[in-house]
Amino acid sequence: MELHALYLFLAGPGLWITFVVAVGGLILRLVYLFGLSRGRDRVFYNHMSISWAMKSIMRWLIPLGSASLRSQPVFSLVFFAFHVCLFGVPLFLLAHNMLWDEAFGVSLWSMPEYLADVFTVIFVGCAIFLFARRLLRPEVRILTTLWDYTLLVLTALPFVTGFLASHQWGHYEVALVLHVLFAEILLIIIPFSKLGHILLFFFSRAFIGFE
């Protein structure tokens, strides 16, 4: 009964609190950084170019699209697959779309369950690869903090617990509650961590394009 009550809170008020903090936090951070850049980097705004901004963004959205990505082909392909699965499964999973429709009246295309399973397994494999790379590559390890490892684990936990819940391996209710809890924790910390690059990426790449 306690688990059920916790789930109802997480799927109800907890979900709304999560979205308010995540979306509001990202907007506030963006406004703050925009104001900061206007004061310190005025030269960039004097040389704004939409075409060069789009070139910079698109080259990093395409696998091996930039010289930097082509210099590390294995890492780049894993990195790309990681992000495709990271956004693809939460947005297009049937169970999630039912929740979107129930909460917001919006529903997207839903992928077949077997495809969601494949994407989840690929994602977890990519997460393990990226974690191991941070441990084993000296030039990456020296720049990695404990918080970086924690963020990577937190990013993977909603996928692992969601996979366990969907296949009802182990205790279903525990896995489901943990899935929702970890997902909401992840969303809440996005504006206050490096994960904010899901939005800030486009602005930083645009500025590099201006430069």
Tab-separated table of C-alpha atoms in Angstrom:
chain	number	residue	atom	x	y	z
A	1	MET	CA	0.000	0.000	0.000
A	2	GLU	CA	2.849	2.388	0.819
A	3	LEU	CA	4.464	1.682	-2.544
A	4	HIS	CA	1.174	2.362	-4.301
A	5	ALA	CA	0.736	5.665	-2.453
A	6	LEU	CA	4.303	6.664	-3.324
A	7	TYR	CA	3.695	5.830	-6.976
A	8	LEU	CA	0.502	7.913	-7.042
A	9	PHE	CA	2.415	10.863	-5.611
A	10	LEU	CA	5.309	10.477	-8.064
A	11	ALA	CA	2.970	10.053	-11.035
A	12	GLY	CA	0.747	12.949	-9.897
A	13	PRO	CA	2.009	15.968	-7.926
A	14	GLY	CA	5.605	14.745	-8.112
A	15	LEU	CA	5.484	14.738	-11.910
A	16	TRP	CA	4.206	18.306	-12.077
A	17	ILE	CA	6.799	19.485	-9.553
A	18	THR	CA	9.491	17.774	-11.623
A	19	PHE	CA	8.443	19.464	-14.861
A	20	VAL	CA	8.162	22.883	-13.215
A	21	VAL	CA	11.667	22.586	-11.717
A	22	ALA	CA	13.223	21.102	-14.872
A	23	VAL	CA	11.658	23.477	-17.409
A	24	GLY	CA	11.745	26.530	-15.141
A	25	GLY	CA	15.334	25.816	-14.125
A	26	LEU	CA	16.460	25.500	-17.750
A	27	ILE	CA	14.740	28.748	-18.702
A	28	LEU	CA	16.267	30.629	-15.750
A	29	ARG	CA	19.719	29.228	-16.505
A	30	LEU	CA	19.396	30.176	-20.157
A	31	VAL	CA	18.277	33.715	-19.301
A	32	TYR	CA	21.146	34.083	-16.810
A	33	LEU	CA	23.767	32.836	-19.261
A	34	PHE	CA	22.344	34.982	-22.056
A	35	GLY	CA	22.614	38.081	-19.876
A	36	LEU	CA	26.130	37.112	-18.858
A	37	SER	CA	27.233	36.592	-22.444
A	38	ARG	CA	25.688	39.876	-23.583
A	39	GLY	CA	27.895	41.640	-21.070
A	40	ARG	CA	31.111	39.727	-21.650
A	41	ASP	CA	30.979	38.528	-25.253
A	42	ARG	CA	29.421	41.384	-27.187
A	43	VAL	CA	31.740	40.751	-30.103
A	44	PHE	CA	29.889	37.490	-30.852
A	45	TYR	CA	26.607	39.350	-31.242
A	46	ASN	CA	28.251	41.746	-33.673
A	47	HIS	CA	29.061	38.798	-35.947
A	48	MET	CA	25.904	36.708	-35.696
A	49	SER	CA	25.342	34.436	-38.671
A	50	ILE	CA	22.398	32.036	-38.743
A	51	SER	CA	23.943	30.030	-41.594
A	52	TRP	CA	27.201	29.435	-39.737
A	53	ALA	CA	25.321	28.697	-36.501
A	54	MET	CA	23.230	26.036	-38.288
A	55	LYS	CA	26.329	24.542	-39.929
A	56	SER	CA	28.025	24.243	-36.543
A	57	ILE	CA	24.955	22.641	-34.942
A	58	MET	CA	24.177	20.230	-37.786
A	59	ARG	CA	27.752	18.961	-38.071
A	60	TRP	CA	27.541	17.832	-34.439
A	61	LEU	CA	24.086	16.302	-34.848
A	62	ILE	CA	25.273	14.038	-37.668
A	63	PRO	CA	27.410	10.967	-36.822
A	64	LEU	CA	31.037	11.718	-37.765
A	65	GLY	CA	29.867	15.063	-39.128
A	66	SER	CA	32.700	17.113	-37.648
A	67	ALA	CA	36.468	16.718	-37.788
A	68	SER	CA	36.573	16.257	-34.015
A	69	LEU	CA	34.051	13.409	-34.155
A	70	ARG	CA	35.819	11.755	-37.091
A	71	SER	CA	39.070	11.700	-35.112
A	72	GLN	CA	37.377	9.315	-32.607
A	73	PRO	CA	35.016	7.208	-34.746
A	74	VAL	CA	34.203	4.488	-32.192
A	75	PHE	CA	33.541	6.952	-29.393
A	76	SER	CA	31.541	9.180	-31.738
A	77	LEU	CA	29.244	6.367	-32.900
A	78	VAL	CA	28.690	5.184	-29.315
A	79	PHE	CA	28.084	8.784	-28.237
A	80	PHE	CA	25.528	9.267	-31.016
A	81	ALA	CA	23.728	5.966	-30.284
A	82	PHE	CA	23.661	6.863	-26.566
A	83	HIS	CA	21.849	10.132	-27.242
A	84	VAL	CA	19.451	8.710	-29.843
A	85	CYS	CA	18.323	6.051	-27.359
A	86	LEU	CA	18.326	8.523	-24.462
A	87	PHE	CA	15.738	10.703	-26.197
A	88	GLY	CA	14.021	8.091	-28.357
A	89	VAL	CA	12.840	5.680	-25.666
A	90	PRO	CA	11.339	8.210	-23.200
A	91	LEU	CA	9.598	10.168	-25.978
A	92	PHE	CA	8.229	7.305	-28.076
A	93	LEU	CA	7.606	4.494	-25.593
A	94	LEU	CA	3.917	3.493	-25.666
A	95	ALA	CA	3.548	3.521	-21.868
A	96	HIS	CA	5.044	7.016	-21.701
A	97	ASN	CA	2.786	8.284	-24.484
A	98	MET	CA	-0.221	7.089	-22.521
A	99	LEU	CA	1.028	9.170	-19.585
A	100	TRP	CA	1.658	12.208	-21.830
A	101	ASP	CA	-1.884	11.906	-23.170
A	102	GLU	CA	-3.355	11.511	-19.688
A	103	ALA	CA	-1.412	14.432	-18.176
A	104	PHE	CA	-1.116	16.893	-21.083
A	105	GLY	CA	-3.486	15.649	-23.780
A	106	VAL	CA	-0.534	15.116	-26.130
A	107	SER	CA	0.491	11.833	-27.724
A	108	LEU	CA	3.403	11.075	-30.044
A	109	TRP	CA	4.138	8.168	-32.356
A	110	SER	CA	4.799	5.040	-30.273
A	111	MET	CA	7.552	2.568	-31.080
A	112	PRO	CA	6.937	-1.192	-30.843
A	113	GLU	CA	7.897	-2.702	-27.488
A	114	TYR	CA	10.583	-4.916	-29.008
A	115	LEU	CA	12.246	-1.836	-30.524
A	116	ALA	CA	12.133	-0.071	-27.150
A	117	ASP	CA	13.836	-3.124	-25.640
A	118	VAL	CA	16.546	-3.041	-28.306
A	119	PHE	CA	17.131	0.673	-27.772
A	120	THR	CA	17.284	0.170	-24.001
A	121	VAL	CA	19.881	-2.593	-24.273
A	122	ILE	CA	21.927	-0.458	-26.696
A	123	PHE	CA	21.684	2.510	-24.334
A	124	VAL	CA	22.863	0.545	-21.298
A	125	GLY	CA	25.722	-0.913	-23.361
A	126	CYS	CA	26.738	2.592	-24.465
A	127	ALA	CA	26.561	3.839	-20.858
A	128	ILE	CA	28.876	1.036	-19.727
A	129	PHE	CA	31.271	1.878	-22.569
A	130	LEU	CA	31.318	5.583	-21.633
A	131	PHE	CA	31.788	4.754	-17.952
A	132	ALA	CA	34.671	2.394	-18.732
A	133	ARG	CA	36.220	4.972	-21.079
A	134	ARG	CA	36.293	7.519	-18.270
A	135	LEU	CA	37.996	4.964	-16.033
A	136	LEU	CA	40.508	3.571	-18.507
A	137	ARG	CA	41.541	6.505	-20.718
A	138	PRO	CA	44.064	8.604	-18.707
A	139	GLU	CA	43.343	11.809	-20.655
A	140	VAL	CA	39.618	11.412	-19.882
A	141	ARG	CA	40.000	10.109	-16.327
A	142	ILE	CA	42.036	13.125	-15.228
A	143	LEU	CA	39.148	15.424	-16.241
A	144	THR	CA	36.441	13.251	-14.686
A	145	THR	CA	35.013	13.908	-11.237
A	146	LEU	CA	32.933	11.666	-8.994
A	147	TRP	CA	29.902	13.734	-9.980
A	148	ASP	CA	30.502	12.856	-13.653
A	149	TYR	CA	30.347	9.155	-12.824
A	150	THR	CA	27.244	9.778	-10.697
A	151	LEU	CA	25.477	11.599	-13.532
A	152	LEU	CA	26.176	8.751	-15.927
A	153	VAL	CA	24.797	6.192	-13.456
A	154	LEU	CA	21.738	8.357	-12.739
A	155	THR	CA	21.105	8.623	-16.478
A	156	ALA	CA	21.185	4.841	-16.875
A	157	LEU	CA	19.081	3.922	-13.818
A	158	PRO	CA	15.666	4.919	-15.282
A	159	PHE	CA	16.385	2.683	-18.280
A	160	VAL	CA	17.484	-0.275	-16.168
A	161	THR	CA	14.549	-0.038	-13.743
A	162	GLY	CA	12.094	0.618	-16.580
A	163	PHE	CA	13.324	-2.476	-18.415
A	164	LEU	CA	12.937	-4.569	-15.246
A	165	ALA	CA	9.440	-3.207	-14.645
A	166	SER	CA	8.239	-3.716	-18.221
A	167	HIS	CA	9.367	-7.354	-18.186
A	168	GLN	CA	8.249	-7.805	-14.566
A	169	TRP	CA	11.600	-9.194	-13.501
A	170	GLY	CA	11.856	-9.143	-9.729
A	171	HIS	CA	9.384	-7.081	-7.703
A	172	TYR	CA	7.270	-5.181	-10.245
A	173	GLU	CA	5.994	-2.411	-7.950
A	174	VAL	CA	9.459	-1.706	-6.532
A	175	ALA	CA	10.972	-1.526	-10.023
A	176	LEU	CA	8.157	0.753	-11.233
A	177	VAL	CA	8.452	3.165	-8.296
A	178	LEU	CA	12.248	3.277	-8.668
A	179	HIS	CA	11.878	3.870	-12.395
A	180	VAL	CA	9.645	6.913	-11.884
A	181	LEU	CA	11.713	8.163	-8.936
A	182	PHE	CA	15.057	7.966	-10.763
A	183	ALA	CA	13.544	9.556	-13.886
A	184	GLU	CA	12.211	12.496	-11.880
A	185	ILE	CA	15.483	12.927	-9.982
A	186	LEU	CA	17.297	12.999	-13.328
A	187	LEU	CA	14.939	15.626	-14.750
A	188	ILE	CA	15.219	17.806	-11.639
A	189	ILE	CA	19.027	17.911	-11.684
A	190	ILE	CA	19.240	18.690	-15.425
A	191	PRO	CA	19.162	22.505	-15.036
A	192	PHE	CA	21.768	22.418	-12.269
A	193	SER	CA	24.328	20.119	-13.860
A	194	LYS	CA	26.201	19.370	-17.085
A	195	LEU	CA	23.039	17.661	-18.298
A	196	GLY	CA	21.756	21.136	-19.059
A	197	HIS	CA	23.636	20.783	-22.351
A	198	ILE	CA	20.483	19.163	-23.789
A	199	LEU	CA	19.403	22.779	-24.368
A	200	LEU	CA	22.606	24.782	-23.974
A	201	PHE	CA	24.346	22.663	-26.631
A	202	PHE	CA	22.489	24.504	-29.391
A	203	PHE	CA	23.545	27.908	-28.092
A	204	SER	CA	27.187	26.979	-27.490
A	205	ARG	CA	27.490	25.437	-30.966
A	206	ALA	CA	25.829	28.512	-32.484
A	207	PHE	CA	28.377	30.767	-30.755
A	208	ILE	CA	31.217	28.592	-32.050
A	209	GLY	CA	29.694	28.962	-35.508
A	210	PHE	CA	29.700	32.760	-35.102
A	211	GLU	CA	33.345	32.626	-34.077
